[in-house]
mmCIF file of C-alpha atoms and ligand atoms in Angstrom:
data_model
loop_
_atom_site.group_PDB
_atom_site.id
_atom_site.type_symbol
_atom_site.label_atom_id
_atom_site.label_comp_id
_atom_site.label_asym_id
_atom_site.label_seq_id
_atom_site.Cartn_x
_atom_site.Cartn_y
_atom_site.Cartn_z
ATOM 1 C CA MET A 1 0.000 0.000 0.000
ATOM 2 C CA ARG A 2 2.787 2.371 0.994
ATOM 3 C CA ARG A 3 4.585 1.523 -2.223
ATOM 4 C CA ILE A 4 1.489 2.158 -4.339
ATOM 5 C CA LEU A 5 0.950 5.521 -2.635
ATOM 6 C CA SER A 6 4.573 6.446 -3.190
ATOM 7 C CA ILE A 7 4.370 5.558 -6.906
ATOM 8 C CA ALA A 8 1.123 7.531 -7.256
ATOM 9 C CA ALA A 9 2.685 10.532 -5.498
ATOM 10 C CA ARG A 10 5.736 10.443 -7.787
ATOM 11 C CA ALA A 11 3.505 10.174 -10.850
ATOM 12 C CA PHE A 12 1.383 13.119 -9.698
ATOM 13 C CA TRP A 13 4.433 15.270 -8.913
ATOM 14 C CA ALA A 14 6.140 14.536 -12.232
ATOM 15 C CA MET A 15 2.958 15.258 -14.203
ATOM 16 C CA LEU A 16 1.900 18.466 -12.415
ATOM 17 C CA PRO A 17 3.684 20.716 -14.984
ATOM 18 C CA ALA A 18 1.678 18.891 -17.685
ATOM 19 C CA TYR A 19 -1.665 19.132 -15.828
ATOM 20 C CA VAL A 20 -1.659 22.904 -15.333
ATOM 21 C CA PRO A 21 -1.342 24.207 -18.949
ATOM 22 C CA ASN A 22 -4.782 23.139 -20.179
ATOM 23 C CA ASN A 23 -6.506 24.581 -17.129
ATOM 24 C CA ALA A 24 -4.555 27.828 -17.433
ATOM 25 C CA ALA A 25 -5.460 27.969 -21.140
ATOM 26 C CA VAL A 26 -9.157 27.603 -20.291
ATOM 27 C CA LEU A 27 -8.888 30.594 -17.928
ATOM 28 C CA VAL A 28 -7.009 32.950 -20.285
ATOM 29 C CA GLY A 29 -7.961 31.510 -23.694
ATOM 30 C CA GLY A 30 -9.297 33.726 -26.417
ATOM 31 C CA GLY A 31 -7.888 36.010 -29.055
ATOM 32 C CA ARG A 32 -6.255 34.984 -32.309
ATOM 33 C CA PRO A 33 -6.617 31.299 -33.151
ATOM 34 C CA ILE A 34 -3.343 29.562 -34.080
ATOM 35 C CA ASP A 35 -4.702 28.382 -37.423
ATOM 36 C CA GLY A 36 -5.684 31.990 -38.241
ATOM 37 C CA GLY A 37 -9.045 30.713 -39.475
ATOM 38 C CA ARG A 38 -7.441 28.538 -42.164
ATOM 39 C CA THR A 39 -9.219 25.423 -43.325
ATOM 40 C CA TRP A 40 -8.146 22.152 -44.876
ATOM 41 C CA ARG A 41 -10.627 20.133 -46.927
ATOM 42 C CA SER A 42 -13.295 22.659 -45.928
ATOM 43 C CA LYS A 43 -12.797 22.039 -42.182
ATOM 44 C CA ARG A 44 -10.869 24.275 -39.780
ATOM 45 C CA LEU A 45 -7.264 23.203 -39.261
ATOM 46 C CA LEU A 46 -7.520 23.391 -35.426
ATOM 47 C CA GLY A 47 -10.506 25.616 -34.644
ATOM 48 C CA ASP A 48 -11.113 28.695 -32.473
ATOM 49 C CA GLY A 49 -10.418 26.707 -29.269
ATOM 50 C CA LYS A 50 -6.639 26.701 -29.885
ATOM 51 C CA THR A 51 -5.267 30.218 -29.434
ATOM 52 C CA TRP A 52 -1.789 31.767 -29.256
ATOM 53 C CA ARG A 53 -2.536 33.308 -25.874
ATOM 54 C CA GLY A 54 -3.892 30.074 -24.367
ATOM 55 C CA THR A 55 -0.904 28.085 -25.625
ATOM 56 C CA LEU A 56 1.733 30.599 -24.480
ATOM 57 C CA VAL A 57 0.208 31.284 -21.075
ATOM 58 C CA GLY A 58 -0.538 27.574 -20.537
ATOM 59 C CA THR A 59 3.068 26.610 -21.304
ATOM 60 C CA ALA A 60 4.408 29.438 -19.126
ATOM 61 C CA ALA A 61 2.172 28.384 -16.232
ATOM 62 C CA GLY A 62 3.464 24.787 -16.409
ATOM 63 C CA LEU A 63 7.067 26.012 -16.579
ATOM 64 C CA ALA A 64 6.562 28.307 -13.584
ATOM 65 C CA LEU A 65 5.048 25.453 -11.582
ATOM 66 C CA ALA A 66 7.985 23.149 -12.451
ATOM 67 C CA LEU A 67 10.443 25.784 -11.192
ATOM 68 C CA LEU A 68 8.402 26.172 -8.013
ATOM 69 C CA LEU A 69 8.389 22.382 -7.513
ATOM 70 C CA ASN A 70 12.196 22.386 -7.921
ATOM 71 C CA ARG A 71 12.429 24.791 -4.973
ATOM 72 C CA LEU A 72 10.142 22.524 -2.961
ATOM 73 C CA GLU A 73 12.327 19.565 -3.955
ATOM 74 C CA ALA A 74 15.383 21.225 -2.443
ATOM 75 C CA TRP A 75 13.445 21.782 0.762
ATOM 76 C CA ILE A 76 12.069 18.206 0.838
ATOM 77 C CA ALA A 77 15.544 16.761 0.236
ATOM 78 C CA ALA A 78 16.996 18.880 3.043
ATOM 79 C CA THR A 79 14.320 18.173 5.647
ATOM 80 C CA THR A 80 13.053 14.632 4.975
ATOM 81 C CA ASP A 81 14.358 11.280 3.766
ATOM 82 C CA ARG A 82 11.975 11.280 0.816
ATOM 83 C CA SER A 83 12.853 12.188 -2.726
ATOM 84 C CA VAL A 84 10.894 13.677 -5.600
ATOM 85 C CA PRO A 85 12.133 14.217 -9.138
ATOM 86 C CA ARG A 86 13.823 17.492 -10.071
ATOM 87 C CA PHE A 87 12.834 19.040 -13.394
ATOM 88 C CA GLY A 88 15.452 19.967 -15.956
ATOM 89 C CA ARG A 89 14.615 20.456 -19.618
ATOM 90 C CA SER A 90 11.416 18.571 -18.762
ATOM 91 C CA ALA A 91 10.201 21.780 -17.056
ATOM 92 C CA LEU A 92 9.484 22.986 -20.585
ATOM 93 C CA THR A 93 8.840 19.761 -22.529
ATOM 94 C CA LEU A 94 6.095 18.597 -20.129
ATOM 95 C CA PRO A 95 3.865 21.706 -20.433
ATOM 96 C CA PHE A 96 4.644 22.400 -24.093
ATOM 97 C CA GLY A 97 4.182 18.712 -24.975
ATOM 98 C CA ALA A 98 0.823 18.770 -23.169
ATOM 99 C CA MET A 99 -0.318 21.722 -25.296
ATOM 100 C CA CYS A 100 0.914 19.990 -28.469
ATOM 101 C CA GLY A 101 -0.961 16.791 -27.608
ATOM 102 C CA ASP A 102 -4.126 18.816 -27.028
ATOM 103 C CA MET A 103 -3.619 20.535 -30.390
ATOM 104 C CA ALA A 104 -3.002 17.239 -32.182
ATOM 105 C CA ALA A 105 -6.318 15.996 -30.759
ATOM 106 C CA SER A 106 -8.110 19.109 -32.069
ATOM 107 C CA PHE A 107 -6.547 18.530 -35.492
ATOM 108 C CA TYR A 108 -7.907 14.972 -35.427
ATOM 109 C CA LYS A 109 -11.319 16.127 -34.149
ATOM 110 C CA ARG A 110 -11.702 18.651 -36.991
ATOM 111 C CA ARG A 111 -10.659 16.004 -39.582
ATOM 112 C CA SER A 112 -13.328 13.659 -38.208
ATOM 113 C CA GLY A 113 -15.960 16.398 -38.538
ATOM 114 C CA ARG A 114 -16.409 17.224 -34.848
ATOM 115 C CA ASP A 115 -17.125 20.840 -33.946
ATOM 116 C CA ARG A 116 -15.168 22.811 -31.389
ATOM 117 C CA GLY A 117 -15.863 21.545 -27.883
ATOM 118 C CA ALA A 118 -17.327 18.190 -28.931
ATOM 119 C CA PRO A 119 -16.300 15.719 -26.224
ATOM 120 C CA VAL A 120 -14.313 12.631 -27.207
ATOM 121 C CA PRO A 121 -14.129 10.440 -24.087
ATOM 122 C CA GLY A 122 -10.713 8.903 -23.632
ATOM 123 C CA LEU A 123 -8.934 11.185 -26.090
ATOM 124 C CA ASP A 124 -9.849 14.311 -24.080
ATOM 125 C CA GLN A 125 -8.347 12.801 -20.915
ATOM 126 C CA LEU A 126 -5.160 11.425 -22.421
ATOM 127 C CA ASP A 127 -4.178 13.616 -25.412
ATOM 128 C CA PHE A 128 -2.112 15.963 -23.276
ATOM 129 C CA VAL A 129 -0.535 13.068 -21.342
ATOM 130 C CA LEU A 130 0.648 11.426 -24.566
ATOM 131 C CA GLY A 131 1.948 14.782 -25.841
ATOM 132 C CA ALA A 132 3.826 15.548 -22.622
ATOM 133 C CA LEU A 133 5.347 12.064 -22.335
ATOM 134 C CA SER A 134 6.344 11.841 -26.017
ATOM 135 C CA LEU A 135 8.010 15.254 -26.237
ATOM 136 C CA THR A 136 9.846 14.634 -22.954
ATOM 137 C CA ALA A 137 10.971 11.161 -24.070
ATOM 138 C CA ILE A 138 12.384 12.684 -27.267
ATOM 139 C CA LEU A 139 14.041 15.827 -25.861
ATOM 140 C CA SER A 140 14.931 14.670 -22.349
ATOM 141 C CA PRO A 141 15.423 10.881 -22.716
ATOM 142 C CA THR A 142 17.690 10.322 -19.695
ATOM 143 C CA TRP A 143 15.392 12.196 -17.323
ATOM 144 C CA PHE A 144 12.383 10.421 -18.859
ATOM 145 C CA ARG A 145 13.839 6.929 -18.307
ATOM 146 C CA ARG A 146 14.831 7.760 -14.733
ATOM 147 C CA VAL A 147 11.477 9.263 -13.671
ATOM 148 C CA PHE A 148 8.909 7.498 -15.831
ATOM 149 C CA ARG A 149 9.623 3.872 -15.000
ATOM 150 C CA LEU A 150 6.851 1.463 -15.991
ATOM 151 C CA PRO A 151 4.897 1.544 -12.658
ATOM 152 C CA VAL A 152 4.919 5.356 -12.722
ATOM 153 C CA VAL A 153 3.694 5.452 -16.328
ATOM 154 C CA LEU A 154 0.894 3.024 -15.427
ATOM 155 C CA ALA A 155 -0.028 5.193 -12.429
ATOM 156 C CA VAL A 156 -0.164 8.254 -14.721
ATOM 157 C CA LEU A 157 -2.487 6.467 -17.153
ATOM 158 C CA VAL A 158 -4.860 5.457 -14.330
ATOM 159 C CA LEU A 159 -4.649 8.619 -12.204
ATOM 160 C CA THR A 160 -4.993 11.227 -14.938
ATOM 161 C CA PRO A 161 -8.514 10.344 -16.160
ATOM 162 C CA LEU A 162 -9.684 10.103 -12.513
ATOM 163 C CA LEU A 163 -8.200 13.531 -11.703
ATOM 164 C CA HIS A 164 -9.684 14.937 -14.895
ATOM 165 C CA ILE A 165 -13.169 13.706 -13.971
ATOM 166 C CA GLY A 166 -12.746 14.937 -10.388
ATOM 167 C CA THR A 167 -11.615 18.458 -11.290
ATOM 168 C CA ASN A 168 -14.316 18.822 -13.948
ATOM 169 C CA LEU A 169 -16.953 17.774 -11.422
ATOM 170 C CA LEU A 170 -15.612 20.348 -8.933
ATOM 171 C CA ALA A 171 -15.570 23.059 -11.623
ATOM 172 C CA TYR A 172 -19.206 22.168 -12.403
ATOM 173 C CA LEU A 173 -20.242 22.274 -8.737
ATOM 174 C CA PHE A 174 -18.569 25.686 -8.359
ATOM 175 C CA GLY A 175 -20.373 26.932 -11.453
ATOM 176 C CA LEU A 176 -17.241 27.364 -13.604
ATOM 177 C CA LYS A 177 -18.397 24.826 -16.193
ATOM 178 C CA SER A 178 -21.833 24.110 -17.625
ATOM 179 C CA GLU A 179 -21.342 20.319 -17.884
ATOM 180 C CA PRO A 180 -19.959 18.029 -15.179
ATOM 181 C CA TYR A 181 -17.577 16.274 -17.641
HETATM 182 N N1 CTP B 1 -7.532 27.087 -25.061
HETATM 183 C C1 CTP B 1 -6.714 27.971 -25.781
HETATM 184 N N2 CTP B 1 -5.558 27.523 -26.390
HETATM 185 C C2 CTP B 1 -5.199 26.206 -26.303
HETATM 186 C C3 CTP B 1 -6.020 25.292 -25.598
HETATM 187 C C4 CTP B 1 -7.190 25.768 -24.996
HETATM 188 O O1 CTP B 1 -7.017 29.159 -25.852
HETATM 189 N N3 CTP B 1 -4.053 25.797 -26.899
HETATM 190 C C5 CTP B 1 -8.764 27.596 -24.418
HETATM 191 C C6 CTP B 1 -9.867 27.905 -25.435
HETATM 192 O O2 CTP B 1 -10.581 29.011 -24.970
HETATM 193 C C7 CTP B 1 -10.704 26.627 -25.364
HETATM 194 C C8 CTP B 1 -10.633 26.254 -23.902
HETATM 195 O O3 CTP B 1 -9.293 26.634 -23.522
HETATM 196 O O4 CTP B 1 -12.023 26.837 -25.782
HETATM 197 C C9 CTP B 1 -10.890 24.780 -23.646
HETATM 198 O O5 CTP B 1 -9.875 23.980 -24.223
HETATM 199 P P1 CTP B 1 -10.228 22.659 -25.029
HETATM 200 O O6 CTP B 1 -11.258 21.866 -24.318
HETATM 201 O O7 CTP B 1 -8.950 22.003 -25.348
HETATM 202 O O8 CTP B 1 -10.809 23.262 -26.401
HETATM 203 P P2 CTP B 1 -12.269 23.162 -27.049
HETATM 204 O O9 CTP B 1 -12.855 24.536 -27.052
HETATM 205 O O10 CTP B 1 -13.015 22.063 -26.416
HETATM 206 O O11 CTP B 1 -11.942 22.824 -28.562
HETATM 207 P P3 CTP B 1 -11.541 21.414 -29.208
HETATM 208 O O12 CTP B 1 -12.796 20.798 -29.703
HETATM 209 O O13 CTP B 1 -10.609 21.810 -30.324
HETATM 210 O O14 CTP B 1 -10.827 20.612 -28.167
HETATM 211 MG MG1 MG B 2 -12.822 20.555 -25.048
#
């Protein structure tokens, strides 16, 4: 049990910089869409839901959180016998990869004829995880192999959809969202 909790905690910590960007983008989103209104085969390339401001601020928010967690890491290492991962280049690849995964999903959604905001269960919960993990594996392979061992990756795949459902439900109960999913 202790071991499972410790793996879940490591997974949560390592993924926090990838969890924040989408939520930050929802709060500040708006303005010029990245695709500039362009279409491909008479459908929008990405749609109005993917904006420059949302992407930049979302990535910056994830980066800022990673740097904050690094400060906490120093404190945890100095005062306890526990260890948490320290972010390096991953401080940027996790949030930016998350935004790219989310964009790739929008590209796919537009190709399959879905309008902006149409829910795609499964994809909506994991697109940003796949983006964050892939970009980090490519640009920060040593860090990736050290932190994302198989049990941690499995914990991420189980925890993320649960967290996603939980936070959406909270946002609905607090009146920030019109649907509970
Ligand atoms: N957002 C943004 N830029 C991004 C991602 C999100 O500005 N790169 C903002 C937009 O205001 C968007 C909101 O966050 O409407 C919710 O994000 P998301 O659910 O990913 O977009 P949807 O509007 O649902 O569009 P899509 O169908 O393309 O996912
Ligand atoms: Mg959406």
